[in-house]
Amino acid sequence: MASLLIKNGRVVDPSLNLDAKRDILIEDGKIKKIGARVFSRRCSRQVGRGAEVIDAKGRLVLPGLIDMHVHLRDPGRPDKETIASGTRAAALGGFTSVCCMANTDPAIDTPAVVKYVRNKAETCGVVNVFPIAAVTRGLKGEALAEMGLMLEEGAIAFSDDGNPIMQADVMRRALEYARQFGVPIISHCEDKNLTAEGAMNESALSTQVGLPGTPSLSESVMVSRDIMLAREFGKVHIAHVSSAASVDLIRQAKRKKIPITVETCPHYFTLTEEAVADYDTNAKVNPPLKTKADLKAIIKGLADGTIDAIATDHAPHNIEEKNVEFNLAASGMVGLETALALVLTYLVDTKALSLKKAVEKLTSAPAKILGLNKGSLKAGSDADVIIVDPKEPWTVDTSKFASKSKNSPFNGLKLKGRVLCTIVGGKVVVRDGKLLV
Ligand code: DOR
């Protein structure tokens, strides 16, 4: 594999506590050297001779982003997404690693399906794919799946995401089991008894627009249950946190050192329930978008460390399932190709988060939660690197997405910050913002 030298960029790597101008030399798929001047005239004989040089002056150079919550729909729904299309969308969005959820068809609930996903990723994927296996068979929330065997086959964590595990004793047994392997259970917190037929957040607005509401409580009730279970039985990671009440509970739990980690998604710090007031099904998501006060609490939670990570919950759905009556539309939105620009525009530009903190939530934080040896530019690490123009304005155009699905509520929105180059294991897969693979 050719060697690459990325010169003159502003390297931001929270794992190294680094925000400075650095050169990075990549050889044989690994970071060979990172330093102030890797390739000076003086040392050119020793290091980097013959390397292709990429000038990153005026650009950000970051560890490849890690998305710990993605729906790749493979196996089962190639009309919505495949590992080929989803990983290309990831690469365009700056994600060099994605962790894919188990609510496929069939579900990723046996070692054979884990193996299928890994093989497919190997042959068709352009970024690293880490399968998250189901907690329960068929995602039914009843019998535990063969967790140990699925880990042996390459699963990295467990989740029934899309479905809550309603029975506390099942969650308890799953946690006890996962604890032996040191991996978290990722919890989709939703009390189904409270959500009923809800299609949006329950509020004055839901009454006004005549849509059945899901009370915010359906999330926080489950968050509090999972905090209590985590206290007794080990690591819970709360997926897609959306409400102020949940953030409050998690903040208190963390103060008590309960082993709980948390992610939120870009739509929860950029949009409110108003986004569905005109029945835009692309903004229908589960958990539903909430109020301005919730959005502010999410941003505060990100800033004070209550919320560890940012994940997309990339949930591709086709037009047939979105272009229908709001109540009947599928929940979820694609997110891989807009996440970084939303973070830069809505969190960093507004000074809600420093750039380093924001990058941490997209790199070293998810790596730490999942025990992945990724998200760092330290010498010897896999050469997963991205180069970003932090200032370039662009307009979201879903017709240009690599994702097979176009269900983004951000279509037409002007954002700042563009991924120019994505390097996965030393291989350039995106250059000048265009896929090469
Ligand atoms: O909106 C959502 N869509 N939330 C989930 O938890 C699952 C996801 C999906 O799989 O479509």
XYZ file of C-alpha atoms in Angstrom, residues 124-436:
313
model
C -18.593 -4.873 -0.085
C -17.871 -2.352 2.674
C -15.562 0.619 2.300
C -15.289 1.487 6.000
C -14.913 -0.683 9.097
C -18.153 -2.362 10.146
C -18.674 -3.597 13.691
C -21.861 -5.607 14.204
C -23.966 -5.048 17.292
C -25.838 -8.270 17.961
C -29.335 -8.711 19.343
C -29.845 -9.165 23.071
C -32.873 -11.406 22.585
C -33.869 -13.882 19.922
C -35.837 -12.244 17.151
C -35.618 -8.958 19.114
C -38.689 -10.155 20.971
C -37.457 -9.182 24.428
C -37.906 -12.718 25.741
C -35.241 -15.431 25.410
C -31.626 -14.268 25.361
C -29.766 -14.762 22.102
C -26.480 -16.684 22.028
C -24.491 -13.730 23.221
C -21.169 -15.444 23.926
C -21.079 -17.185 20.557
C -21.964 -13.985 18.733
C -19.091 -12.184 20.457
C -16.766 -14.959 19.317
C -17.991 -14.386 15.779
C -17.137 -10.673 15.993
C -20.090 -8.841 17.565
C -18.891 -5.962 19.725
C -21.949 -5.173 21.886
C -25.614 -6.054 22.205
C -28.832 -4.200 21.530
C -32.432 -4.815 20.555
C -32.496 -1.234 19.260
C -35.748 -0.328 17.599
C -37.435 -2.376 20.303
C -37.193 -1.780 24.028
C -36.523 -4.737 26.328
C -39.708 -4.337 28.290
C -39.127 -7.065 30.876
C -36.746 -5.929 33.590
C -35.730 -9.508 34.411
C -34.653 -10.108 30.810
C -32.591 -6.923 30.890
C -31.121 -8.025 34.206
C -30.042 -11.412 32.841
C -28.629 -9.783 29.716
C -26.573 -7.393 31.827
C -25.300 -10.168 34.064
C -24.284 -12.124 31.015
C -22.703 -9.203 29.138
C -20.767 -8.233 32.254
C -18.737 -11.430 32.003
C -17.491 -10.235 28.629
C -17.047 -6.575 29.596
C -19.362 -5.318 26.849
C -22.308 -2.963 27.276
C -25.960 -3.552 26.560
C -27.188 -0.671 24.418
C -30.682 0.199 25.549
C -33.453 1.641 23.410
C -35.314 3.327 26.254
C -39.023 3.359 25.554
C -41.842 2.150 27.763
C -44.184 0.690 25.165
C -47.078 0.865 27.627
C -46.785 4.620 27.492
C -46.132 5.095 23.789
C -49.220 3.284 22.446
C -49.878 4.634 18.962
C -47.811 7.809 19.425
C -46.500 9.420 16.256
C -44.877 12.557 17.716
C -44.045 14.132 21.053
C -47.106 14.514 23.272
C -47.624 18.244 23.791
C -49.885 21.184 23.030
C -48.533 20.966 19.484
C -49.567 17.317 19.041
C -53.088 18.277 20.101
C -53.059 21.241 17.743
C -51.928 19.247 14.722
C -54.097 16.262 15.633
C -51.409 13.605 15.907
C -51.296 10.981 18.656
C -48.582 11.841 21.142
C -45.845 9.847 22.820
C -45.161 11.275 26.288
C -41.569 12.198 26.991
C -41.983 10.047 30.101
C -41.847 6.882 28.015
C -38.115 7.481 27.584
C -37.255 8.723 31.073
C -39.179 5.947 32.852
C -37.004 3.393 31.061
C -33.852 5.437 31.604
C -34.523 5.363 35.334
C -35.152 1.603 35.259
C -31.927 1.025 33.370
C -29.972 3.231 35.752
C -31.182 1.063 38.642
C -30.297 -2.108 36.742
C -26.875 -0.739 35.784
C -26.209 0.033 39.433
C -26.688 -3.625 40.299
C -25.666 -5.519 37.191
C -23.238 -3.506 35.068
C -22.729 -1.361 32.016
C -25.724 0.096 30.207
C -25.298 2.398 27.254
C -28.398 4.524 26.622
C -29.090 5.027 22.930
C -30.466 8.189 21.283
C -31.266 10.232 24.384
C -33.766 12.967 23.566
C -35.307 14.496 26.684
C -34.370 16.908 29.462
C -35.768 14.519 32.082
C -33.504 11.706 30.866
C -30.466 13.984 30.877
C -31.217 14.971 34.492
C -31.516 11.351 35.589
C -28.294 10.393 33.834
C -26.424 13.336 35.340
C -27.412 12.215 38.830
C -26.546 8.586 38.057
C -23.108 9.541 36.799
C -22.464 11.538 39.973
C -23.106 8.303 41.848
C -20.650 6.505 39.561
C -23.272 4.169 38.163
C -21.780 2.511 35.048
C -23.862 4.233 32.432
C -22.868 5.872 29.161
C -25.012 7.851 26.770
C -25.309 8.977 23.183
C -27.527 11.516 21.522
C -28.064 12.225 17.820
C -27.728 15.391 15.725
C -31.510 15.695 15.278
C -31.981 16.105 19.033
C -29.747 19.180 19.217
C -30.889 20.756 15.945
C -34.635 20.131 15.622
C -37.706 20.326 17.821
C -41.197 18.885 17.493
C -42.001 21.920 15.292
C -40.251 20.006 12.480
C -43.253 17.662 12.248
C -45.927 20.329 12.577
C -46.400 20.322 8.808
C -46.466 16.514 8.774
C -42.974 16.088 7.338
C -42.549 12.343 7.750
C -38.788 12.706 7.242
C -38.704 14.272 10.703
C -40.663 11.387 12.242
C -38.215 9.534 14.437
C -38.251 7.354 17.495
C -37.793 8.707 20.147
C -39.700 11.677 18.757
C -38.296 15.184 18.473
C -39.117 17.167 21.569
C -39.355 20.767 22.793
C -36.923 23.666 22.793
C -36.307 23.031 26.516
C -35.343 19.422 25.762
C -33.038 20.531 22.959
C -31.313 22.977 25.326
C -30.924 20.241 27.954
C -29.344 17.933 25.375
C -26.809 20.621 24.464
C -26.085 21.261 28.144
C -25.664 17.518 28.679
C -23.186 17.349 25.813
C -21.258 20.331 27.180
C -21.003 19.114 30.769
C -20.123 15.538 29.847
C -23.410 13.925 30.866
C -23.776 12.818 27.252
C -20.639 10.987 26.176
C -21.082 10.426 22.458
C -22.838 11.590 19.314
C -24.201 8.878 17.012
C -26.415 9.273 13.968
C -29.068 6.550 14.409
C -28.859 6.489 10.585
C -32.224 4.883 9.809
C -32.837 4.581 6.066
C -36.440 4.192 4.895
C -37.710 4.233 1.345
C -40.240 6.599 -0.161
C -43.035 3.992 0.038
C -42.726 3.948 3.821
C -42.320 7.704 4.210
C -44.643 9.130 1.577
C -47.740 8.032 3.488
C -50.051 9.381 6.158
C -47.948 10.611 9.109
C -49.347 8.063 11.566
C -48.420 5.211 9.245
C -44.975 6.422 8.217
C -41.862 4.579 9.371
C -39.761 6.274 12.057
C -36.187 7.273 11.423
C -33.962 9.472 9.331
C -30.692 9.038 7.489
C -27.809 10.799 9.187
C -24.389 9.658 8.038
C -23.896 12.338 5.396
C -24.985 15.323 7.482
C -23.826 14.548 11.043
C -20.410 16.192 11.054
C -21.632 19.396 9.399
C -24.539 19.570 11.874
C -22.102 19.196 14.770
C -19.789 21.867 13.360
C -22.603 24.269 12.493
C -24.860 23.817 15.529
C -22.429 22.963 18.316
C -18.955 24.203 17.440
C -19.752 27.411 15.532
C -22.204 28.387 18.261
C -19.495 27.700 20.865
C -21.708 25.254 22.718
C -18.829 22.755 22.431
C -15.147 23.223 21.714
C -13.955 21.558 18.540
C -11.916 19.091 20.590
C -14.911 18.101 22.735
C -17.065 17.687 19.647
C -14.458 15.480 17.961
C -14.122 13.434 21.145
C -17.835 12.635 21.058
C -17.430 11.321 17.514
C -14.151 9.434 17.979
C -12.476 8.476 21.250
C -15.683 8.477 23.315
C -17.537 5.847 21.236
C -14.279 3.871 20.913
C -13.948 3.798 24.694
C -17.581 2.853 25.314
C -17.339 -0.074 22.909
C -13.734 -1.058 23.614
C -12.710 -0.443 20.004
C -9.080 0.088 19.176
C -9.995 3.042 16.965
C -10.475 6.789 17.106
C -6.847 7.804 17.629
C -3.999 9.081 15.465
C -1.359 7.751 17.833
C 1.641 6.214 16.045
C 0.926 2.539 15.440
C -2.862 3.005 15.145
C -4.868 1.987 12.089
C -4.648 4.830 9.586
C -8.293 5.943 9.730
C -8.073 9.665 9.092
C -10.276 12.391 7.683
C -9.540 15.835 6.293
C -12.250 18.438 6.686
C -12.739 21.962 5.437
C -14.385 23.470 8.525
C -15.584 26.598 6.726
C -16.908 25.377 3.399
C -20.608 26.148 3.105
C -22.789 23.609 1.334
C -26.438 22.833 0.934
C -27.787 19.409 1.818
C -29.040 17.715 -1.331
C -30.400 14.262 -0.605
C -30.422 13.374 -4.303
C -26.626 13.337 -4.073
C -26.491 11.018 -1.049
C -24.680 7.706 -1.425
C -27.266 6.235 0.923
C -30.033 4.438 -0.925
C -32.579 6.314 1.188
C -33.213 10.025 1.117
C -35.284 10.453 4.279
C -33.528 13.479 5.731
C -35.400 16.440 7.210
C -32.302 18.529 6.490
C -32.672 18.519 2.705
C -32.061 22.063 1.435
C -30.428 23.235 4.667
C -27.229 25.289 4.435
C -24.457 23.889 6.606
C -20.796 24.583 7.177
C -17.985 22.031 7.154
C -17.279 19.491 4.483
C -15.421 16.194 4.478
C -12.809 16.390 1.736
C -10.869 13.222 2.278
C -11.554 9.945 4.076
C -8.776 7.443 4.590
C -9.589 3.962 5.890
C -6.683 1.741 6.912
C -4.358 3.870 4.792
C -6.570 3.728 1.705
C -8.073 6.934 0.338
C -11.773 6.241 -0.227
C -12.988 9.840 -0.524
C -10.979 12.595 -2.185
C -12.098 16.172 -2.872
C -15.446 15.180 -1.355
C -15.985 12.438 -3.961
C -16.070 8.687 -3.512
C -13.217 6.837 -5.187
